[in-house]
Short mmCIF file of C-alpha atoms in Angstrom, two decimals:
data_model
loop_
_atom_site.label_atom_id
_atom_site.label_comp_id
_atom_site.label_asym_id
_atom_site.label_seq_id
_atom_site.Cartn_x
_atom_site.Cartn_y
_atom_site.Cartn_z
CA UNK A 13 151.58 100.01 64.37
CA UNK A 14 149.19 99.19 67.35
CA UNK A 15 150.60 97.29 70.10
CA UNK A 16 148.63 93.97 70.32
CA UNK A 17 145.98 91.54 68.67
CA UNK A 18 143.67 93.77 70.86
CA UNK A 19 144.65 96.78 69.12
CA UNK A 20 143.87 95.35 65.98
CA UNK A 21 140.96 93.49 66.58
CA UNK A 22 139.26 97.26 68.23
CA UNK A 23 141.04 98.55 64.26
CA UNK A 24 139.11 96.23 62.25
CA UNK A 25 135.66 96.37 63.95
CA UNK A 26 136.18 100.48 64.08
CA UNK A 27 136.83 100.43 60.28
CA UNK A 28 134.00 97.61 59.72
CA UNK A 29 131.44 100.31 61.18
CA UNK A 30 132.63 102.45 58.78
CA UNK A 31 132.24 100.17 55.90
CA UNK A 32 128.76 99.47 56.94
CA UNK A 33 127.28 103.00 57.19
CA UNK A 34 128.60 104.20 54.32
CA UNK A 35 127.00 101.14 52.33
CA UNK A 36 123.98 102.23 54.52
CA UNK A 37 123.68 105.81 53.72
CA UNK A 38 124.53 105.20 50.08
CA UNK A 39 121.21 102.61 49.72
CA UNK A 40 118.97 104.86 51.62
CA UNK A 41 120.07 107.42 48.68
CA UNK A 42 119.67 104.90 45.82
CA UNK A 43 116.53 103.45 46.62
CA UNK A 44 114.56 106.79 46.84
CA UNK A 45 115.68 108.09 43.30
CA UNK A 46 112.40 106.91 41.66
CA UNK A 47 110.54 109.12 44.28
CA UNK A 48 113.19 112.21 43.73
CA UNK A 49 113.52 111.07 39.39
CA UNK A 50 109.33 112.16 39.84
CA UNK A 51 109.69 114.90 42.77
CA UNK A 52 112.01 116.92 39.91
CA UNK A 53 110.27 115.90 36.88
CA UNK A 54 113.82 114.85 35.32
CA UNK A 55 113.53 112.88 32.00
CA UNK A 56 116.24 109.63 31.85
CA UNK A 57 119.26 111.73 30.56
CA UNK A 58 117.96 114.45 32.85
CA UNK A 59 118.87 112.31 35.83
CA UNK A 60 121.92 110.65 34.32
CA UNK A 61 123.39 113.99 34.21
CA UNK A 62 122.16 115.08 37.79
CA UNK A 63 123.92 111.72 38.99
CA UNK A 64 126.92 112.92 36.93
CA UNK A 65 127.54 115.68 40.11
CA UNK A 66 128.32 112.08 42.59
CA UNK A 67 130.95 111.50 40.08
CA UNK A 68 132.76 114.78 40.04
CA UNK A 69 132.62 115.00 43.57
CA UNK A 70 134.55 111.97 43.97
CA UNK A 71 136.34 111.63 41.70
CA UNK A 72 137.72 114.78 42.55
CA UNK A 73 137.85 114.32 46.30
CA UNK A 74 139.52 110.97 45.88
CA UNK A 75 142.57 112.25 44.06
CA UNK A 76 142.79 114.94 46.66
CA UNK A 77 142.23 112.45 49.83
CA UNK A 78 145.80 110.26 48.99
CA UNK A 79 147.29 113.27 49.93
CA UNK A 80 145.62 114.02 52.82
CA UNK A 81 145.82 110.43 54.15
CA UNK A 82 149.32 110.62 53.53
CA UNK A 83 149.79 113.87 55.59
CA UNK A 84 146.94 113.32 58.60
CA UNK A 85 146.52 109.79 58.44
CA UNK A 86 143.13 107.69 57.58
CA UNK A 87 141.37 107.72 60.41
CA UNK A 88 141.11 111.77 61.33
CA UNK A 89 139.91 111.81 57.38
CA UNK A 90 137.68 108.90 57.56
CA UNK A 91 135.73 110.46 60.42
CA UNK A 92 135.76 113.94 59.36
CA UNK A 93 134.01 112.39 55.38
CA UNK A 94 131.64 110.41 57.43
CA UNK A 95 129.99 113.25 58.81
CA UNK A 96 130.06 115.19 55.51
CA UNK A 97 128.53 111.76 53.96
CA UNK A 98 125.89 112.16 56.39
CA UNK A 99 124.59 115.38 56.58
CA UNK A 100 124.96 115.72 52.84
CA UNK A 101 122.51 112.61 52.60
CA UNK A 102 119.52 114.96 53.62
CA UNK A 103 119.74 117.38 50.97
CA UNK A 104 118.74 115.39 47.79
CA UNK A 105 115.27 115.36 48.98
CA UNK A 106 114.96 119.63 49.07
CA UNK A 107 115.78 119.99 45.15
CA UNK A 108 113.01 120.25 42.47
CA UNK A 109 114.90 120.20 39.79
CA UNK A 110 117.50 118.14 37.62
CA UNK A 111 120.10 121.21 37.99
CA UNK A 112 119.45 121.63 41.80
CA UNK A 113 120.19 118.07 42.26
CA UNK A 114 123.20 117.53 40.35
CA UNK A 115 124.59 120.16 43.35
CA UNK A 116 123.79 119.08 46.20
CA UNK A 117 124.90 114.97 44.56
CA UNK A 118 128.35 116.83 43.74
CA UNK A 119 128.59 117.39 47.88
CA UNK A 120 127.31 114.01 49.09
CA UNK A 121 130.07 112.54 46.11
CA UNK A 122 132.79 114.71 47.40
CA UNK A 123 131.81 112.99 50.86
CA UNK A 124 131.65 109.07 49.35
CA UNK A 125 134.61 109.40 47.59
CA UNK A 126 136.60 111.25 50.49
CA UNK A 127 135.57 108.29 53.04
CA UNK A 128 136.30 105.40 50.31
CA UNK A 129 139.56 106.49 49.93
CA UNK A 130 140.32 106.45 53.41
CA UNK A 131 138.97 103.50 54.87
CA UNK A 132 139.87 101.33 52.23
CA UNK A 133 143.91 102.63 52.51
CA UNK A 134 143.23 101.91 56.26
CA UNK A 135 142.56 98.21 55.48
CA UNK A 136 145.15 97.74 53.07
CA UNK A 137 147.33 98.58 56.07
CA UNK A 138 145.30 96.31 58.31
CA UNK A 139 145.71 93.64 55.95
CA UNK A 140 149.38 93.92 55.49
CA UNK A 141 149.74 93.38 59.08
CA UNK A 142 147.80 90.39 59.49
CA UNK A 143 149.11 88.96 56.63
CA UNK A 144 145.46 87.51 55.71
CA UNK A 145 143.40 88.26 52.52
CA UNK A 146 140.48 89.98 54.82
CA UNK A 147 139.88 92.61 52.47
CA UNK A 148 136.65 90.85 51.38
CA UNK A 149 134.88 91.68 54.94
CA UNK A 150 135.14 94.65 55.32
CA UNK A 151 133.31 95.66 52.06
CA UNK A 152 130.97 92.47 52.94
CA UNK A 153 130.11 95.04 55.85
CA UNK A 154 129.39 97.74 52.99
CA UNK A 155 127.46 94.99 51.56
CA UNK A 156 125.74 94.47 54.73
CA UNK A 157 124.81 97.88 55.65
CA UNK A 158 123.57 98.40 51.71
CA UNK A 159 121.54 95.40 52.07
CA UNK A 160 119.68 97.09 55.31
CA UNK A 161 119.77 100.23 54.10
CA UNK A 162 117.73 99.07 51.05
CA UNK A 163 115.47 97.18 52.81
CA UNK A 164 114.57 99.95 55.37
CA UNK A 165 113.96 101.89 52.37
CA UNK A 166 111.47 99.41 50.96
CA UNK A 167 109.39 99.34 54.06
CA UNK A 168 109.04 103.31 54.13
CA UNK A 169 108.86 104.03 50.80
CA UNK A 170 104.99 103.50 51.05
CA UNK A 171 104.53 105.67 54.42
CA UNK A 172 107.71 108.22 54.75
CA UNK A 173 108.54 110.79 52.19
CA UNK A 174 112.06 111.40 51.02
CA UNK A 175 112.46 114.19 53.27
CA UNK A 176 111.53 112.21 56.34
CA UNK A 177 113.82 109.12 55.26
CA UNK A 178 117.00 110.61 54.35
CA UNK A 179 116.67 113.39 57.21
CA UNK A 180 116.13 110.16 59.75
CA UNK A 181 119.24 108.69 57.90
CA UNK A 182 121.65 111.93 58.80
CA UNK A 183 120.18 111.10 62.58
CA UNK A 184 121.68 107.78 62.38
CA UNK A 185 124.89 107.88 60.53
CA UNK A 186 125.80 110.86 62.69
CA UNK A 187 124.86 108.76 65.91
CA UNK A 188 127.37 105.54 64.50
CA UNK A 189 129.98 107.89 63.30
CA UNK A 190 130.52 109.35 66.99
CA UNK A 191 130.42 105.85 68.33
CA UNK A 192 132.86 104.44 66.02
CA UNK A 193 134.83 108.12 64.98
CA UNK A 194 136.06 107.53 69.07
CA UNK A 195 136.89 104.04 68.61
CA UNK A 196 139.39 104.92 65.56
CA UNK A 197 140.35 107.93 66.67
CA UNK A 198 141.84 106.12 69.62
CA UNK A 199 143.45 103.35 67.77
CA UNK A 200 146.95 103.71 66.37
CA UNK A 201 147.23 102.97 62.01
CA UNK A 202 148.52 99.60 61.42
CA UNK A 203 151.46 100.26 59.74
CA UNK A 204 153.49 97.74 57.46
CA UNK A 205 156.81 96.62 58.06
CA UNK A 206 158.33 98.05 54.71
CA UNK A 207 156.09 101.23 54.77
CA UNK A 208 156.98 104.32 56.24
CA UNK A 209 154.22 105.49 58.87
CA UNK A 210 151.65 108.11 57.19
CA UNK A 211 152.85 111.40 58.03
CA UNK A 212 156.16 110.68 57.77
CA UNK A 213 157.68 113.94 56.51
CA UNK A 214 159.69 114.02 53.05
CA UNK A 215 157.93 112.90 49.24
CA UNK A 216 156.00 109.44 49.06
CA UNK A 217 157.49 107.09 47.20
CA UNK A 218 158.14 107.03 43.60
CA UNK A 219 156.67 103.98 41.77
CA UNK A 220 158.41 102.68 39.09
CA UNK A 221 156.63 102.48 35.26
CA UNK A 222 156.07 98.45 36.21
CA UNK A 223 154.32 99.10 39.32
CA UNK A 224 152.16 101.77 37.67
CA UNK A 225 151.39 99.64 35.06
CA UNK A 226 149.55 96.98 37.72
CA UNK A 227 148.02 99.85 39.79
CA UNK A 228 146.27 101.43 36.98
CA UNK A 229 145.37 97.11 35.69
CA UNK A 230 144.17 96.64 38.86
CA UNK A 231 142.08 99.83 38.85
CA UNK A 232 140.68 99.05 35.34
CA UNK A 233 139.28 95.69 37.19
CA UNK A 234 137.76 97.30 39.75
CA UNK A 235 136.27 100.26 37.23
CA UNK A 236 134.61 97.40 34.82
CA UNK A 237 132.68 95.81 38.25
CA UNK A 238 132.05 98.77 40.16
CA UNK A 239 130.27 99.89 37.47
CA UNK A 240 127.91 97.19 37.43
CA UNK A 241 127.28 97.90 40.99
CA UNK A 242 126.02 101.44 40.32
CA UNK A 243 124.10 100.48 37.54
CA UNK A 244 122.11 98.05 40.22
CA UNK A 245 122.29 100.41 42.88
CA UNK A 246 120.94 103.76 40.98
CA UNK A 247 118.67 101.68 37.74
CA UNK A 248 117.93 98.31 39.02
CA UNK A 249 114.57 99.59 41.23
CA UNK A 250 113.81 101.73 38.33
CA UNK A 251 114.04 98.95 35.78
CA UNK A 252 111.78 96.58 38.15
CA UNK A 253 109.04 99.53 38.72
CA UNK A 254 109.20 100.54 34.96
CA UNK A 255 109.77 97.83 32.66
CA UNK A 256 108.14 94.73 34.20
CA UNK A 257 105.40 96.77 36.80
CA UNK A 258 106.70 95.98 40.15
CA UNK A 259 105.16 98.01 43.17
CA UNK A 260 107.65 100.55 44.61
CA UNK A 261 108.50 98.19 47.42
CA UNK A 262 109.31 95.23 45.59
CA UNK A 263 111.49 97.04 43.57
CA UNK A 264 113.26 98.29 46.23
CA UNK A 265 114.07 94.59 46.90
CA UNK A 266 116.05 94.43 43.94
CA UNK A 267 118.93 96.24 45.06
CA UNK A 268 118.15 94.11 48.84
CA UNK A 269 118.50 90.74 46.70
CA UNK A 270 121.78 92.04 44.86
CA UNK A 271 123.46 93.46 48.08
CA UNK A 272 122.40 90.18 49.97
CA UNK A 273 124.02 88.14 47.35
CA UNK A 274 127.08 90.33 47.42
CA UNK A 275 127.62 90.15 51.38
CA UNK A 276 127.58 86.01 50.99
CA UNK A 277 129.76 86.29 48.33
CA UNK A 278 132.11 88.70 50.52
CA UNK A 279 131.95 87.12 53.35
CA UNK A 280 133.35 83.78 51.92
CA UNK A 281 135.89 85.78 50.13
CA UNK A 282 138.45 85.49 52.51
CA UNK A 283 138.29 81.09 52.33
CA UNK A 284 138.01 81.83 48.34
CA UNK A 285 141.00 83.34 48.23
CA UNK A 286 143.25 81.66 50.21
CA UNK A 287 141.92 78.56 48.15
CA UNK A 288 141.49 79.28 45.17
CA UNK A 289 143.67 82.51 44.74
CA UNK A 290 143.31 86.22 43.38
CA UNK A 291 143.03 85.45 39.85
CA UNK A 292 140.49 82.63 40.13
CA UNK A 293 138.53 84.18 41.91
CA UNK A 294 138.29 87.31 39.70
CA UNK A 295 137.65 84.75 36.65
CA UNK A 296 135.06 82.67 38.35
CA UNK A 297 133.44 85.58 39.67
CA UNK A 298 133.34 87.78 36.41
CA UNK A 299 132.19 84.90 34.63
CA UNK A 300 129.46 84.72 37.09
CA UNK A 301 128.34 87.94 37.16
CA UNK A 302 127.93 88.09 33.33
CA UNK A 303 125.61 85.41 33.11
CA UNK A 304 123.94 86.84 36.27
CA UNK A 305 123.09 90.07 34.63
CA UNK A 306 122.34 89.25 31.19
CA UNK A 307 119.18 87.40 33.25
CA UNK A 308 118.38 90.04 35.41
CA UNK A 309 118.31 92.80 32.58
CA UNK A 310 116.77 90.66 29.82
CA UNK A 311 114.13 88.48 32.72
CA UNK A 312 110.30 89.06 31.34
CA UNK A 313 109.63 88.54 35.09
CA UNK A 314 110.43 90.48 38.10
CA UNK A 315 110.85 87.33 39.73
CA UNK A 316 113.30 86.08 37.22
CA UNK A 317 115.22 89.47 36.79
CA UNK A 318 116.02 89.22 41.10
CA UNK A 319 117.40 86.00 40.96
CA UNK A 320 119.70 87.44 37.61
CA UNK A 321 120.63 90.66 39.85
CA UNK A 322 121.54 88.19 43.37
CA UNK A 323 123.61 85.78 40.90
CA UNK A 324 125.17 89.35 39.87
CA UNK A 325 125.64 90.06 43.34
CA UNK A 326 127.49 86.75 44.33
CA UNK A 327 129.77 87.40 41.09
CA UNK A 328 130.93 90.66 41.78
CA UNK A 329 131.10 90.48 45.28
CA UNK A 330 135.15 89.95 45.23
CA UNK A 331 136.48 91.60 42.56
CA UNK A 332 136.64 94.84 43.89
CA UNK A 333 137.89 94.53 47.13
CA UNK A 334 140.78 92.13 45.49
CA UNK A 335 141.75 94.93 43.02
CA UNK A 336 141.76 97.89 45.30
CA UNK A 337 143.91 95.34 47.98
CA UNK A 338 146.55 94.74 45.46
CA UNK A 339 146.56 97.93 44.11
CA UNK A 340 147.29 99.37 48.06
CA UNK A 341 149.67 96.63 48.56
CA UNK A 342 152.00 97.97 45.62
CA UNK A 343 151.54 101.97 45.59
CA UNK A 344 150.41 102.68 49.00
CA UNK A 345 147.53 105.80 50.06
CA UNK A 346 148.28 106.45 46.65
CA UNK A 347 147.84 103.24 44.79
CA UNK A 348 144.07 103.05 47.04
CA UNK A 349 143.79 106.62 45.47
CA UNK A 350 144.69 105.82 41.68
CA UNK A 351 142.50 101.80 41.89
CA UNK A 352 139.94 103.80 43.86
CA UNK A 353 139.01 106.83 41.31
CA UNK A 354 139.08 104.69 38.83
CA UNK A 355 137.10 101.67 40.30
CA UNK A 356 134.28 104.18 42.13
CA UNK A 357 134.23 106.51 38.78
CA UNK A 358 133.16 103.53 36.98
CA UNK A 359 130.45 102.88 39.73
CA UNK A 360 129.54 106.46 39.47
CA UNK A 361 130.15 107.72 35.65
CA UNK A 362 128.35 103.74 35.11
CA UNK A 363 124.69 105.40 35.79
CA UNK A 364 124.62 108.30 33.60
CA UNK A 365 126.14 106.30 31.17
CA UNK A 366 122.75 104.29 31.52
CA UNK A 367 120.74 106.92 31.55
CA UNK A 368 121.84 107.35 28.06
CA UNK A 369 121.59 104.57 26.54
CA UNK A 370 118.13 104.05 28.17
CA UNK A 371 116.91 107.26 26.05
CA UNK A 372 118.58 105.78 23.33
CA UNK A 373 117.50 102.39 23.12
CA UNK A 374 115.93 101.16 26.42
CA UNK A 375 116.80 100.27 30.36
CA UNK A 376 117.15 96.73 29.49
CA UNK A 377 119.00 96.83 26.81
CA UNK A 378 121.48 99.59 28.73
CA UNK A 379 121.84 97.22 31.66
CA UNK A 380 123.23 94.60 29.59
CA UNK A 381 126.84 96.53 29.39
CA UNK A 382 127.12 95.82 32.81
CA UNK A 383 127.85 92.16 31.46
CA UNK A 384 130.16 93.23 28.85
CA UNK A 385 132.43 95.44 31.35
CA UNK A 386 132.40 92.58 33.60
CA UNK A 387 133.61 90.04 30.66
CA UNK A 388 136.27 92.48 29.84
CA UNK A 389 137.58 92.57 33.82
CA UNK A 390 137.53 88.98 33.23
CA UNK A 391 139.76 89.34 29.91
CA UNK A 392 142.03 91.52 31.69
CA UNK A 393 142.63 89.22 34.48
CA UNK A 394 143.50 86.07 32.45
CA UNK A 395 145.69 88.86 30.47
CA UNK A 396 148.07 90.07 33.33
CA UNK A 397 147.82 86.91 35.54
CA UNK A 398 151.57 86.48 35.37
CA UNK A 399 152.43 90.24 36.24
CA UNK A 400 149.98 90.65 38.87
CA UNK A 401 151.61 87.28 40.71
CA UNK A 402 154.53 88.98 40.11
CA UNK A 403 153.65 91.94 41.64
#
């Protein structure tokens, strides 16, 4: 593990750069679909199903990338699926059609996933070490860069086409990921105490049915949250724009109000926890985050409907860096791996799902599930509080 405070304070800002630009790249993506939903022509389920390709890609990649952490480490992988995330952000914008899309989404989701899957394993370790529930900052950083990446997004929406945006986008990410790809390329992985170093030849660890059981609990949790996050990330501009006639720009600020909530709500999650505790803070937050959404989806006002999506924001903001901690506390690369598919396949399998139920009933009306999956993380919660202190 590395050597000093030092050494881990260099870790943690490295991997907080990372957090941050992949929150960035992903906004500059979301908050263009309206422009790329018209540029193909793609009806509701038409999209859904194009957005479908994010979720194969990682889903995929995820299960893959445990195994490659476990064999070259995080940070060689983390680097290597930020610069895939990056140039694979550009290519959205050069489909015109539904079919073309899904492809090139099923590349920049191989990319997401990849780099979620590594980081995040990287910070279990990190927290481990420092023996501190810090999890919540670095995805406040993912927060963070989401929250500028929509709000750049809104300001150019009007002037730069989707070509220009995302292409300007690959210029950047590429730019941070050589900055901070040296940083963590040079710093060693924090290691815990009773955790073989990754790399370590022989077979990872064997978890036993118990210890399953609470990864794949913990993973449910972060599935029925993430996937309110994607449904506010790829239909929460298009419900502004289209249901209550907001201009392009102020629906952009939808997803800017929900990602600004969300980085508060991170950023405090650290003191929450170590007041409050894991569990609470799941219930609290869940129960939040229902009543938060319920407003935004159901709002007659834009106005009203972006105060619903930041109280959505604030609620969410700590579930899922809670369940993917615990989950990489127990099982390792591989318990990030299992918490992670599931957690980011409900954030990505979440907007086709939508898309769906949009052509079937309406957007609203689709947007309210995000409410029921987060009462059911809730459910679960108060369910397995005993095991998961146990754990």
């Amino acid at each position: 593990m590395p050597g000093s405070r030092d050494d881990l304070t260099r870790l943690r800002i490295a991997l907080t750069a990372f957090f941050a630009l992949d929150g960035f790249v992903f906004a500059g993506w979301v908050v263009r679909i309206p422009a790329i939903k018209e540029q193909t022509g793609a009806s509701a389920s038409a999209l859904g199903l194009a957005l479908l390709g994010v979720s194969a890609g990682a889903v995929v990649t995820m299960t893959l990338t445990g195994r490659l952490v476990r064999r070259y480490r995080s940070h060689p992988v983390t680097v290597a699926c930020a610069v895939l995330l990056c140039l694979s952000i550009a290519l959205p914008p050069l489909t015109h059609s539904a079919l073309a899309l899904g492809a090139v989404l099923l590349v920049f989701g191989s990319a997401y996933g990849g780099i979620n899957v590594a980081f995040n394993s990287a910070a279990v370790d990190l927290v481990a070490v420092l023996r501190r529930p810090i999890m919540p900052s670095f995805h406040a950083a993912f927060s963070l860069g989401g929250m500028v990446g929509a709000g750049l997004g809104g300001l150019v929406a009007g002037s730069l086409s989707p070509t220009r945006h995302l292409f300007g986008l690959t210029l950047i990410g590429l730019l941070v990921t050589l900055v901070a790809g040296r940083a963590l390329l040079r710093c060693e992985p924090a290691v815990p105490p009773d955790r073989p170093a990754a790399g370590d030849e022989g077979s990872p660890r064997r978890l036993d049915r118990r210890t399953r059981r609470l990864v794949l609990t913990f993973g449910l949790i972060a599935l029925c949250t993430a996937y309110g996050e994607g449904a506010m990330a790829d239909w929460g501009a298009l419900h502004l724009e289209q249901d209550l006639d907001a201009s392009p720009g102020l629906a952009a600020a939808g997803y800017s109000c929900f990602a600004l909530a969300m980085t508060v709500g991170r950023l405090t999650g650290t003191t929450l926890l170590e007041r409050l505790g894991r569990t609470t803070t799941v219930v609290a937050g869940g129960t939040t985050a229902v009543a938060g959404m319920l407003l935004g989806s159901l709002a007659p006002s834009v106005w009203a409907a972006l105060f619903g999506f930041a109280v959505t924001g604030l609620g969410l903001a700590n579930i899922f860096p809670v369940a993917v901690e615990r989950a990489g506390a127990l099982g390792g690369p591989s318990g990030v791996a299992t918490a992670s598919t599931l957690g980011y396949g409900g954030m990505l399998l979440g907007p086709p799902a939508i898309g769906f139920m949009a052509d079937w009933f309406s957007l609203p009306a689709a947007l309210t599930s995000v409410a029921v999956l987060a009462a059911v993380a809730v459910l679960v919660a108060v369910a397995t509080r005993r095991a998961a202190a146990a754990g």
